CSV table of C-alpha atoms in Angstrom, one decimal:
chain,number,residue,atom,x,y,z
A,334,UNK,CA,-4.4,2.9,-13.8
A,335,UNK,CA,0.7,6.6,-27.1
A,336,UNK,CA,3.7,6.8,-25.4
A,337,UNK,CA,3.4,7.5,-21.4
A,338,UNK,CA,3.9,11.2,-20.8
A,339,UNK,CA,5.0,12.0,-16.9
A,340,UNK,CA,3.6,15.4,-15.4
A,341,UNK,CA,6.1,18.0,-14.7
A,342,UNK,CA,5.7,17.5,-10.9
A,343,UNK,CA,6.5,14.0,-10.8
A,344,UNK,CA,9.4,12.8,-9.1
A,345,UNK,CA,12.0,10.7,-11.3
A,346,UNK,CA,15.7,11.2,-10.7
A,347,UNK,CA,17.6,10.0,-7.6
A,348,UNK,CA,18.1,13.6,-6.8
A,349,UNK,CA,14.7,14.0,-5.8
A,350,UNK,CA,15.5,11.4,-3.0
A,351,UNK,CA,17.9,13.9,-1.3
A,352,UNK,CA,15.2,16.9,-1.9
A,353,UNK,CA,12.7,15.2,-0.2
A,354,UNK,CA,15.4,14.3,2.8
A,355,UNK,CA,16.2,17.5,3.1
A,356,UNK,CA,12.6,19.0,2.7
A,357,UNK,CA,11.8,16.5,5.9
A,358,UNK,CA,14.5,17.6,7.7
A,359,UNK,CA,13.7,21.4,7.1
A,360,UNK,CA,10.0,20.5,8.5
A,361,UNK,CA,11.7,19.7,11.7
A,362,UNK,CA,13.9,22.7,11.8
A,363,UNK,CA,11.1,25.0,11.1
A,364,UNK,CA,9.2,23.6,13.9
A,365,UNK,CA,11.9,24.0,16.9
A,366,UNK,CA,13.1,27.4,15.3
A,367,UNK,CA,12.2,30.0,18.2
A,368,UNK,CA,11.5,27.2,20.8
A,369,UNK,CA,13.9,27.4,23.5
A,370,UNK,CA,13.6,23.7,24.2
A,371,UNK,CA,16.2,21.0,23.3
A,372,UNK,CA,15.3,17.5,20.9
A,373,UNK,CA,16.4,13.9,21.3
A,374,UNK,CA,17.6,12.9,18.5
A,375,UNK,CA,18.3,9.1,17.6
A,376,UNK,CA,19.8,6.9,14.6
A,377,UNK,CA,19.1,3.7,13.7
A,378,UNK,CA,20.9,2.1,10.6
A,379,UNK,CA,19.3,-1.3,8.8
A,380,UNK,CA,20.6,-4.0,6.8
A,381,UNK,CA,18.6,-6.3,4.3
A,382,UNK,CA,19.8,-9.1,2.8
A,383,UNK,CA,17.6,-11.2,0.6
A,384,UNK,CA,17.4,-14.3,-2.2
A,385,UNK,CA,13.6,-15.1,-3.8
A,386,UNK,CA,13.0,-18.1,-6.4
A,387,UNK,CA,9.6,-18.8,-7.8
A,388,UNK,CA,9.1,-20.9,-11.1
A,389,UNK,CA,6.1,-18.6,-12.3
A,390,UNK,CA,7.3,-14.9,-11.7
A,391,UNK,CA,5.2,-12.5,-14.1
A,392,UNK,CA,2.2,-14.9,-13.3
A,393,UNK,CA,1.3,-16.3,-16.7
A,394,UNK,CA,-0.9,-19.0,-17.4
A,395,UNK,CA,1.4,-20.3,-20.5
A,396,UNK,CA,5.0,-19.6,-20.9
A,397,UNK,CA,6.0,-19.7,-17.6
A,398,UNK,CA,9.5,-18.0,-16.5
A,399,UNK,CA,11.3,-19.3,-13.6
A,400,UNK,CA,13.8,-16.7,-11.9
A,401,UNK,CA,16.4,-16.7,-8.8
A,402,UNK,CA,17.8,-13.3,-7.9
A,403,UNK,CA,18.8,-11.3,-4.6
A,404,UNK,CA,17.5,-8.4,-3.0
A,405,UNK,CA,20.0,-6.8,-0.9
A,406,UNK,CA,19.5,-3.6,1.3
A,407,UNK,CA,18.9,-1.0,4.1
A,408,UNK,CA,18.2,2.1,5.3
A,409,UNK,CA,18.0,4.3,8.6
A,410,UNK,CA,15.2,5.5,10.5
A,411,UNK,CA,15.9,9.2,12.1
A,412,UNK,CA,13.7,10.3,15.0
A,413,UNK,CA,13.4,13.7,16.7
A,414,UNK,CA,11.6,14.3,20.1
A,415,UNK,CA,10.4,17.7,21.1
A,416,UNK,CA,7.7,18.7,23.5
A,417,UNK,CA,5.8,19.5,20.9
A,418,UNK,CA,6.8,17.4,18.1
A,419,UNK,CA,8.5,14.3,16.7
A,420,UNK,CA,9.7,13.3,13.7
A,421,UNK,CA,10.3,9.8,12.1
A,422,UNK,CA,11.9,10.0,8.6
A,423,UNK,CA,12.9,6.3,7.2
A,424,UNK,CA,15.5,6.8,3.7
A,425,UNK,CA,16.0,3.1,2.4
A,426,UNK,CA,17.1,1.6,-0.4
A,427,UNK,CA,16.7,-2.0,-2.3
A,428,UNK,CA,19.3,-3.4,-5.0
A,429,UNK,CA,17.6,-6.5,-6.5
A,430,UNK,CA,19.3,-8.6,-9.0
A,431,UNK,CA,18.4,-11.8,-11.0
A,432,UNK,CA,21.0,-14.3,-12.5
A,433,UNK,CA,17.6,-16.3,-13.7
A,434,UNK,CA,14.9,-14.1,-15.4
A,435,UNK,CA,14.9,-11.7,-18.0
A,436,UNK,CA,14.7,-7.9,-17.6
A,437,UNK,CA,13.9,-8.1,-13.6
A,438,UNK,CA,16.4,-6.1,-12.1
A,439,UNK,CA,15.7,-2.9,-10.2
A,440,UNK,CA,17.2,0.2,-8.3
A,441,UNK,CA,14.4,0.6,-5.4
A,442,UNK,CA,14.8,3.8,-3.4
A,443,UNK,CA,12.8,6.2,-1.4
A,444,UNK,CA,12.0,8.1,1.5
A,445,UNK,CA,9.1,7.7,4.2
A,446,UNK,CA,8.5,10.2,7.3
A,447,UNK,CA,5.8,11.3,9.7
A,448,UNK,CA,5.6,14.0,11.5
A,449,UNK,CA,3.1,15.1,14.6
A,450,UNK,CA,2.7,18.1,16.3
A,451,UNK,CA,0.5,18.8,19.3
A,452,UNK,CA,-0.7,22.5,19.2
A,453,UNK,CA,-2.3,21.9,22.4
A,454,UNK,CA,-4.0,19.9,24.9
A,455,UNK,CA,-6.8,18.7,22.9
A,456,UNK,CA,-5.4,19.6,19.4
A,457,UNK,CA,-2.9,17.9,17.6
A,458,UNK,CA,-1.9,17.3,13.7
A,459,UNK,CA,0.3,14.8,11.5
A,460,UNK,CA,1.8,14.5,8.5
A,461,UNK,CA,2.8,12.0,6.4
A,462,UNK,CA,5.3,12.4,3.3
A,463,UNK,CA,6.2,9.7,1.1
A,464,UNK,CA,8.1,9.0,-2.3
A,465,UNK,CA,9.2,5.6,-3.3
A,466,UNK,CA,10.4,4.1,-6.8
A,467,UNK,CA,10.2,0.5,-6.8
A,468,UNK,CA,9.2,-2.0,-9.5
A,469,UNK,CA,6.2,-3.9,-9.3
A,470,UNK,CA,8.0,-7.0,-8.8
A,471,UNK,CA,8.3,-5.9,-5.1
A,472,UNK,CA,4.5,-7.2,-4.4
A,473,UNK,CA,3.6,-10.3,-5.5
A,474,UNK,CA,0.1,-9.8,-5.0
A,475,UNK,CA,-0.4,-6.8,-7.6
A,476,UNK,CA,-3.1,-5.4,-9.4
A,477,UNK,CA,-1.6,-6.3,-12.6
A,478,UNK,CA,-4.1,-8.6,-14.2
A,479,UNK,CA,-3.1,-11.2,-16.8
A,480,UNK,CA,0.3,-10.8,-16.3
A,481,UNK,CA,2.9,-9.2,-13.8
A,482,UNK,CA,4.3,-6.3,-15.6
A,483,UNK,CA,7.4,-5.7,-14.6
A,484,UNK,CA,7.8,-1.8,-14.3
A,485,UNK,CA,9.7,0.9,-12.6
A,486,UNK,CA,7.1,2.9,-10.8
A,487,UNK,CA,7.3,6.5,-9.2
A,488,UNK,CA,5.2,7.1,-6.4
A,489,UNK,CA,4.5,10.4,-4.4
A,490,UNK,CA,2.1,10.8,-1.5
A,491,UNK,CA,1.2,13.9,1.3
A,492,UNK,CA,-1.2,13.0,3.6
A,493,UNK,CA,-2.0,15.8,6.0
A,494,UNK,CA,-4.3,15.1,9.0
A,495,UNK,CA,-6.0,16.6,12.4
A,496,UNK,CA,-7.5,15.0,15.7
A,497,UNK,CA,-9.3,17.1,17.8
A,498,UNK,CA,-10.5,16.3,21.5
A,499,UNK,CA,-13.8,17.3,22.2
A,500,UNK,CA,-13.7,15.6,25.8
A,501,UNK,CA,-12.2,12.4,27.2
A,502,UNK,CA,-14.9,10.0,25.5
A,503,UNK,CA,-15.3,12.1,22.1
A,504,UNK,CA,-12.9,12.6,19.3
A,505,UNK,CA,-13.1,14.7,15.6
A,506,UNK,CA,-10.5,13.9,13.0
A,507,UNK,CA,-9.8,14.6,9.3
A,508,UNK,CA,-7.1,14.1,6.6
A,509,UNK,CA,-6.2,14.7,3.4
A,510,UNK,CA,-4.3,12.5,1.0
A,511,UNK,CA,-2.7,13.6,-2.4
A,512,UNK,CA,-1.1,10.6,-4.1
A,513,UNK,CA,0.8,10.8,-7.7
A,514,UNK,CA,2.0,7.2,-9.5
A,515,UNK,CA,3.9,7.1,-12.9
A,516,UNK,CA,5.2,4.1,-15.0
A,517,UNK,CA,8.6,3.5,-16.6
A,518,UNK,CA,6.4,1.3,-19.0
A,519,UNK,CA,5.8,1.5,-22.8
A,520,UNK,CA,1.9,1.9,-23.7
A,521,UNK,CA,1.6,-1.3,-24.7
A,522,UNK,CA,1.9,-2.2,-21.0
A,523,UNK,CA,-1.6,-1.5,-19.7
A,524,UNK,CA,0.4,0.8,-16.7
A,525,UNK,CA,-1.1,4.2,-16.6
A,526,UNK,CA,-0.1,7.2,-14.5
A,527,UNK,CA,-2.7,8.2,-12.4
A,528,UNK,CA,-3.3,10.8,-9.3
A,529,UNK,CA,-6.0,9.8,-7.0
A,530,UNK,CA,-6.8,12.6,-3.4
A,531,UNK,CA,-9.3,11.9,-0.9
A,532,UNK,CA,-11.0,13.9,1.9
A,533,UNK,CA,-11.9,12.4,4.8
A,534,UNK,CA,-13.5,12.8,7.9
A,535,UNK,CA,-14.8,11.2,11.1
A,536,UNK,CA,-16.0,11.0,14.9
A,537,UNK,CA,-15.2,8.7,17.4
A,538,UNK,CA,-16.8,8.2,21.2
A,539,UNK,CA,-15.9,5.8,23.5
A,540,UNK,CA,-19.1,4.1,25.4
A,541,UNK,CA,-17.0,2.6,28.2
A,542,UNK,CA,-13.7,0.7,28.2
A,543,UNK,CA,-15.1,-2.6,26.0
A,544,UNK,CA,-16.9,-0.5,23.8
A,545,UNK,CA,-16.2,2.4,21.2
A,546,UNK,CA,-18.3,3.5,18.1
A,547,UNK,CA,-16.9,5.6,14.8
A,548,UNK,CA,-18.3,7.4,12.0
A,549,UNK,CA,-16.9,8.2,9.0
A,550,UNK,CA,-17.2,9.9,5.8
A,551,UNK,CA,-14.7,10.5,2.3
A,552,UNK,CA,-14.7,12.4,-0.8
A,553,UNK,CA,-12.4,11.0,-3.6
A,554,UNK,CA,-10.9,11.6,-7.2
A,555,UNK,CA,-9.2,9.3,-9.0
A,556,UNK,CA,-7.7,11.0,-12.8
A,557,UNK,CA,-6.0,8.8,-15.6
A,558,UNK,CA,-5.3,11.9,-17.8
A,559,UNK,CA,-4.1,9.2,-20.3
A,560,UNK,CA,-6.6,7.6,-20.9
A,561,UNK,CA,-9.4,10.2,-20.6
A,562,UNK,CA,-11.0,8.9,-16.9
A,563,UNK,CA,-12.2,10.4,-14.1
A,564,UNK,CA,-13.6,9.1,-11.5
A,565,UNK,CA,-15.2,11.1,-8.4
A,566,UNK,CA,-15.9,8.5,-5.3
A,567,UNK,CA,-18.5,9.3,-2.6
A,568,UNK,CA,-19.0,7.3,1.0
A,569,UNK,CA,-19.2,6.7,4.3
A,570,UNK,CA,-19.3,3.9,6.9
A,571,UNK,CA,-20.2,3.3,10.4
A,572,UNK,CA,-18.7,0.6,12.9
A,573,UNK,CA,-17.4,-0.3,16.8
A,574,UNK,CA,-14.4,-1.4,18.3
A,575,UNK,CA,-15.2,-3.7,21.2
A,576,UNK,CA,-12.5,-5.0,23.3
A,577,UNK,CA,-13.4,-8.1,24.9
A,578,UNK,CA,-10.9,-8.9,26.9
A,579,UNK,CA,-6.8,-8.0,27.2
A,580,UNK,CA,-6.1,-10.9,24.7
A,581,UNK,CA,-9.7,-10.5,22.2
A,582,UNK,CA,-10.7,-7.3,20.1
A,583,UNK,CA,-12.6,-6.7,17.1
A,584,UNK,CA,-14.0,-4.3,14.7
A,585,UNK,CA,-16.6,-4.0,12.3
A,586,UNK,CA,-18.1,-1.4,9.9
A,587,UNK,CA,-20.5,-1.3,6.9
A,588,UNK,CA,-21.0,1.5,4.8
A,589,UNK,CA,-22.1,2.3,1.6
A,590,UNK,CA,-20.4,3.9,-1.8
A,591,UNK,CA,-21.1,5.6,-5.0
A,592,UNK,CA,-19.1,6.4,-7.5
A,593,UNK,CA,-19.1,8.4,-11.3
A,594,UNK,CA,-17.3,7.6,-14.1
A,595,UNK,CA,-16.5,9.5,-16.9
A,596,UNK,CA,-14.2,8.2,-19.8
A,597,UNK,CA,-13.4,8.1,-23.2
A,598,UNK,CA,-14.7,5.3,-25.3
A,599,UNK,CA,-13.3,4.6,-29.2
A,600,UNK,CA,-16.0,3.6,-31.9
A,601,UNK,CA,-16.5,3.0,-35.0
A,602,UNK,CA,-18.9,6.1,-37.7
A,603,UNK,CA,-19.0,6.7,-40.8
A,604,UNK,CA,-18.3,9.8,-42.4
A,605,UNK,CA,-18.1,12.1,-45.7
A,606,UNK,CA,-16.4,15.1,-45.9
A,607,UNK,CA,-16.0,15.0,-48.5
A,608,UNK,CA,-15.6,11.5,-49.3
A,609,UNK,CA,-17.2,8.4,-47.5
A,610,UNK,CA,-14.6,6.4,-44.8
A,611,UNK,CA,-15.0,4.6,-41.8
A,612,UNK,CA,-12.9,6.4,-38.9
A,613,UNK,CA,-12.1,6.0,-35.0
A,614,UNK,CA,-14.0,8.8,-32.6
A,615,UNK,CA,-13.6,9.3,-29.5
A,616,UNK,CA,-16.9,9.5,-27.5
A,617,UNK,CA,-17.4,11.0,-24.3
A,618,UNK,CA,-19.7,8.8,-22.1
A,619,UNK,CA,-20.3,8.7,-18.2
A,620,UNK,CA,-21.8,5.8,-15.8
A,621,UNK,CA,-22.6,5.8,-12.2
A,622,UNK,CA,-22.3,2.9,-9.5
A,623,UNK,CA,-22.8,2.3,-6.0
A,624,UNK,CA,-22.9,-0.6,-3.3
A,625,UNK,CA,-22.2,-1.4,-0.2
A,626,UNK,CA,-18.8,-1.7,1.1
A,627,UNK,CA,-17.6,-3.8,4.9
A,628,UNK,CA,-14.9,-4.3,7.0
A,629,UNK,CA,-14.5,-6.8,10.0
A,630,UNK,CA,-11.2,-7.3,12.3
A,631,UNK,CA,-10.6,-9.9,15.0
A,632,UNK,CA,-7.5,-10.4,16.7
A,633,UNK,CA,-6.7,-13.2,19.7
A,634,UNK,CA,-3.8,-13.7,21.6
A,635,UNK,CA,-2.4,-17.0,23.2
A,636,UNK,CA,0.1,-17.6,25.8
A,637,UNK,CA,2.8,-18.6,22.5
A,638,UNK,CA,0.4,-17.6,19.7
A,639,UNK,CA,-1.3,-15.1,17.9
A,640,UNK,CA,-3.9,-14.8,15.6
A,641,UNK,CA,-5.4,-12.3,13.4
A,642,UNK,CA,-8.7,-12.0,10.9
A,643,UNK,CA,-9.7,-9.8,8.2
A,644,UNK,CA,-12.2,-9.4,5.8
A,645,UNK,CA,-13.1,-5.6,4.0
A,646,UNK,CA,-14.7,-4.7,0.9
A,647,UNK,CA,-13.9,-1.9,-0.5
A,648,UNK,CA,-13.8,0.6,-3.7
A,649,UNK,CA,-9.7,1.3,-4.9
A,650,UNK,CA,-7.4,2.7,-7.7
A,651,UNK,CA,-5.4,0.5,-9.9
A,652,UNK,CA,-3.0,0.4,-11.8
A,653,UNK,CA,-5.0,-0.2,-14.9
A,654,UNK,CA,-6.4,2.3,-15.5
A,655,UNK,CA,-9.7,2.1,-13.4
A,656,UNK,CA,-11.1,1.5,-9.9
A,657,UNK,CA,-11.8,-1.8,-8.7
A,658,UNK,CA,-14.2,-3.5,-6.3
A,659,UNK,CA,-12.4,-5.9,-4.2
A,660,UNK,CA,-13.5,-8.8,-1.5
A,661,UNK,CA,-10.4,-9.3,0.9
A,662,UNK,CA,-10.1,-11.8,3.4
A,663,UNK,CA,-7.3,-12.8,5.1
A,664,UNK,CA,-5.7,-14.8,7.9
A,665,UNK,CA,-2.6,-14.9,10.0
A,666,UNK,CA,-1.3,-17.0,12.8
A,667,UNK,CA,2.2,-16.8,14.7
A,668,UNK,CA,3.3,-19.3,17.1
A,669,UNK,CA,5.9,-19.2,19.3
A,670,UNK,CA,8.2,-22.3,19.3
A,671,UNK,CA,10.8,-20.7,21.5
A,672,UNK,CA,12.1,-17.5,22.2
A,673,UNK,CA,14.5,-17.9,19.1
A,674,UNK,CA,12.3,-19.5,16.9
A,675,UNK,CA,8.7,-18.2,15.6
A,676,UNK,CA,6.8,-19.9,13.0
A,677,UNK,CA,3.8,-18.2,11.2
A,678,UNK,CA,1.1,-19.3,8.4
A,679,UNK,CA,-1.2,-16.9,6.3
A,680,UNK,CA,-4.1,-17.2,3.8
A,681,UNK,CA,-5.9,-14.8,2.1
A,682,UNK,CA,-8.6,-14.9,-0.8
A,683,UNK,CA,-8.7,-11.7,-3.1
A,684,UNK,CA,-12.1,-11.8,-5.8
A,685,UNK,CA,-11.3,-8.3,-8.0
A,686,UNK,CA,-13.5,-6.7,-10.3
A,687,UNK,CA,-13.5,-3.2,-12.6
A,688,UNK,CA,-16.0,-0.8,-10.8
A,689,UNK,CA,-18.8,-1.1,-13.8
A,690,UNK,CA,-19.0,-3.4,-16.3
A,691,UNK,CA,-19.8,-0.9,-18.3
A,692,UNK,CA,-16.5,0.5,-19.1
A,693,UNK,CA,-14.0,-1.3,-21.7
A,694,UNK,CA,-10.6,0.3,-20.2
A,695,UNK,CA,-9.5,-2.1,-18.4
A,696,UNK,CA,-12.4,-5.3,-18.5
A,697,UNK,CA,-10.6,-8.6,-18.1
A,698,UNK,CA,-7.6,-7.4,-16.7
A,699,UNK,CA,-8.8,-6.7,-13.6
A,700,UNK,CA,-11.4,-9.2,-12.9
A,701,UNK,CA,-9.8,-12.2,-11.1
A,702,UNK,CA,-10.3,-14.6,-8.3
A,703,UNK,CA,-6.7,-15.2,-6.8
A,704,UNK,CA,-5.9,-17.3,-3.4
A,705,UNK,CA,-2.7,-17.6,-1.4
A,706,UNK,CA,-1.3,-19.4,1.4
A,707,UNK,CA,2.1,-19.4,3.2
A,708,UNK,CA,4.1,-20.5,5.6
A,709,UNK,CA,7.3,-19.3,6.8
A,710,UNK,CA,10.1,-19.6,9.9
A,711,UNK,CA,12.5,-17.3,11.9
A,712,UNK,CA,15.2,-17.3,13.9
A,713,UNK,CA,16.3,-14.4,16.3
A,714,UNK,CA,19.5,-14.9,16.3
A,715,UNK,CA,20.4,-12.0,18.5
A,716,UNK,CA,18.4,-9.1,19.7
A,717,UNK,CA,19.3,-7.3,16.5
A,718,UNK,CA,19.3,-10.3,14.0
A,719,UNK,CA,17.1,-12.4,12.1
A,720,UNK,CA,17.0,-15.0,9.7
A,721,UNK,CA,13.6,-15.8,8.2
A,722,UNK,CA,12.3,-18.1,5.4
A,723,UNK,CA,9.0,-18.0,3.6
A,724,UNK,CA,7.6,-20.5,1.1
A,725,UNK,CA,4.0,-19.0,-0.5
A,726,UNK,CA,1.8,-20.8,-2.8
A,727,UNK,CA,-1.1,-18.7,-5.0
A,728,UNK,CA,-3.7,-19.9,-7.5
A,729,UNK,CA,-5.3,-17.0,-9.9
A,730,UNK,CA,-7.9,-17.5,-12.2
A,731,UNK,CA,-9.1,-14.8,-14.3
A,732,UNK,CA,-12.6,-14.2,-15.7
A,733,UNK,CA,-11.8,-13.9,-19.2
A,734,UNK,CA,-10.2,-17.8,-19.5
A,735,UNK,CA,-10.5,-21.1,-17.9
A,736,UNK,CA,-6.9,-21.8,-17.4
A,737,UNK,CA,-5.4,-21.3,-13.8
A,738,UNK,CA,-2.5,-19.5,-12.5
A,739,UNK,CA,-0.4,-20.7,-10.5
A,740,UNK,CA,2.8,-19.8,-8.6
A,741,UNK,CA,5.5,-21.2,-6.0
A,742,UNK,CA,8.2,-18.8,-4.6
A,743,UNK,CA,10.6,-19.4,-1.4
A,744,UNK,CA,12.2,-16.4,0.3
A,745,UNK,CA,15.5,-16.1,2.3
A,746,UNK,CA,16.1,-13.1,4.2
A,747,UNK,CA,18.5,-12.0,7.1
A,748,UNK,CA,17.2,-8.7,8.6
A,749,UNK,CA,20.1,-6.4,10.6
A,750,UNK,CA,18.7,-3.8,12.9
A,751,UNK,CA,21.9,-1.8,14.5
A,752,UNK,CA,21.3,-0.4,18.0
A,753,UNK,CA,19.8,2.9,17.8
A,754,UNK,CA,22.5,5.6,18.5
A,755,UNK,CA,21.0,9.0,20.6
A,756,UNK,CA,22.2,12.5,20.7
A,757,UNK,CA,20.6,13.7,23.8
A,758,UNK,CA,19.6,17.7,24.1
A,759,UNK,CA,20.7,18.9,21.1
């Protein structure tokens, strides 16, 4: 999802990093401005320090490329109480260099907030404000297809939402989220731009204190100017949340999707005018799909363990330049050793496939059967520190050939959390 050309209202210099800090911070003055009552205000600095090694890092089949390299880091998280609001707004920043691997390093940077207001009793809104460069190294469970492109990437996302109480068993909500992505990323990449926004909204009502049932509905849009695509996404889904017990609960939904797909297709004609040649059109051609689409949760807890389960189906962007229709399940378990030491195993199983067959965009880069396990250990060394390790294992096979993937990559990270420091009635 020719040479990439950004939109003007993309964000892509580290100045925009301060502008959206201090468009955050505005939010919050704007709300308290004539209120006579005081905020809390708190600060919480964080520290990152990292190494990764995996013999197989952009994921190819042949040429594998091993790489070592450290990813060192932090950030703060600011919060601000008010009666009628608070603020959480998370700056942080990621250096990552490689002394194996060629043409890895990256400068990561962004800002995160949320923001809530509560207009009154039974009425209250939220908003969430994002923009993040990172490369797509960060993830190494991408959408990349045949092989991990490693990009910059510029990502920009509002998401404004409202929840209102119609009694004490029966709630409304909606949201809207706007999100922009662009590539550092040559064309012959396969990275496209793309801006994808979605309306949504839904009911919940509470049966009694096991049970609660929700209904939802969205509207979506997903535009790679690029390449000529647009795709409008139409659905809705129905579930419950039933709470078995203090240490059981699960969910479960099934709805159903529809989609339409317009794009630009390149062919072949013959023309004379006036002399007879063979020439490249663009055509203009449109499909439409739809299926079902499913989500189930379970999470258990133990006296020194915890386990989770997930499995959802589901209709999303890429980076490819097209949606996909992806089967997600997933499994994690944490056990307690001791109180310093906690060690935790996940799997997951992730079949991926463009939306319609029927479109040549993106086919074979996005179809793919890829499985993962891991297993990794920490150590709280103090209330604010922790040392963890991670070893992960994936396998990837892609429709379009016969020859697996596979990938082996050990983590080391120390994670720093600094005692939160408060200013009290400001």
């Amino acid at each position: 999802m020719a040479e990439i050309v950004k939109s003007p209202g993309r964000l892509n210099s580290q100045s925009d990093v301060s502008k959206l800090l201090r468009l955050g911070m505005a939010i919050v003055v704007l709300n308290i401005a004539g209120k006579a009552f005081a905020i809390d205000l708190s600060i919480q600095p964080q520290v990152r320090l990292g190494t990764r090694a995996t013999d197989n890092v952009r994921w190819n089949a042949e040429d594998q490329e091993s790489a070592f390299g450290f990813d060192n880091g932090g950030g703060i998280e600011i919060k601000a109480a008010h009666p009628y609001w608070n603020s959480t707004i998370s700056p942080s920043f990621n250096l990552r260099r490689f002394v194996i691997g060629e043409n890895l390093d990256a400068d990561e940077y962004g800002v995160r907030s949320l923001h809530e207001w509560r207009f009154a009793d039974r009425v209250s809104s939220n908003l969430k404000l994002d923009y993040v460069r990172d490369s797509t190294l960060t993830s190494e469970l991408t959408d990349s297809g045949r092989s991990n492109i490693v990009a910059n990437r510029d990502a920009f996302s509002v998401q404004p939402g409202m929840v209102l109480l119609v009694d004490e068993e029966t709630s409304l909500n909606a949201s809207f989220l706007y999100s922009d992505v662009a590539f550092d990323a040559g064309s012959d990449s396969g990275l496209v731009d793309y801006e994808f926004k979605q309306i949504s909204a839904g009911a919940n009502h509470i049966i009694d204190e096991r049970l609660s049932i929700f209904l939802s509905g969205f509207a979506s849009e997903f535009v790679v100017a690029d390449i000529g695509s647009n795709t409008l996404t139409y659905g809705g889904q129905s579930g419950i949340t039933f709470r078995y017990s203090s240490t059981f609960e699960a969910d479960a939904a099934i709805g159903y999707v529809k989609s339409d797909i317009d794009f630009v297709s390149q062919q072949l004609a013959l023309v004379s005018d006036p002399f007879p040649r063979v020439v490249v059109v663009a055509l203009e051609q449109s499909v439409t799909t739809s299926g079902p689409i499913a989500s189930v949760s379970l999470r258990k807890t133990f006296e020194k363990m915890r386990g989770k389960f997930d499995y959802v189906r589901r209709v999303s962007p890429s980076i490819r330049g097209s949606q996909t229709l992806e089967d997600d399940i997933s499994a994690t378990l944490e056990r307690y050793l001791s109180r310093q030491w906690t060690l935790g195993f996940r799997g997951s199983y992730n079949m991926r496939a463009i939306e319609s067959d029927e479109i040549d965009i993106a086919a074979g880069d996005l179809n793919r059967d890829q499985a993962l396990v891991g297993a990794s250990l920490a150590y709280q060394v103090t209330r604010n520190l922790v040392v963890r390790t991670e070893y992960r294992f994936a396998r990837q096979l892609l429709s379009e050939t016969d020859s697996p993937v596979y990938v082996n990559a050990l983590f080391f990270s120390l994670g720093f959390n600094c005692e939160p420091h408060f200013f009290r009635g400001l």
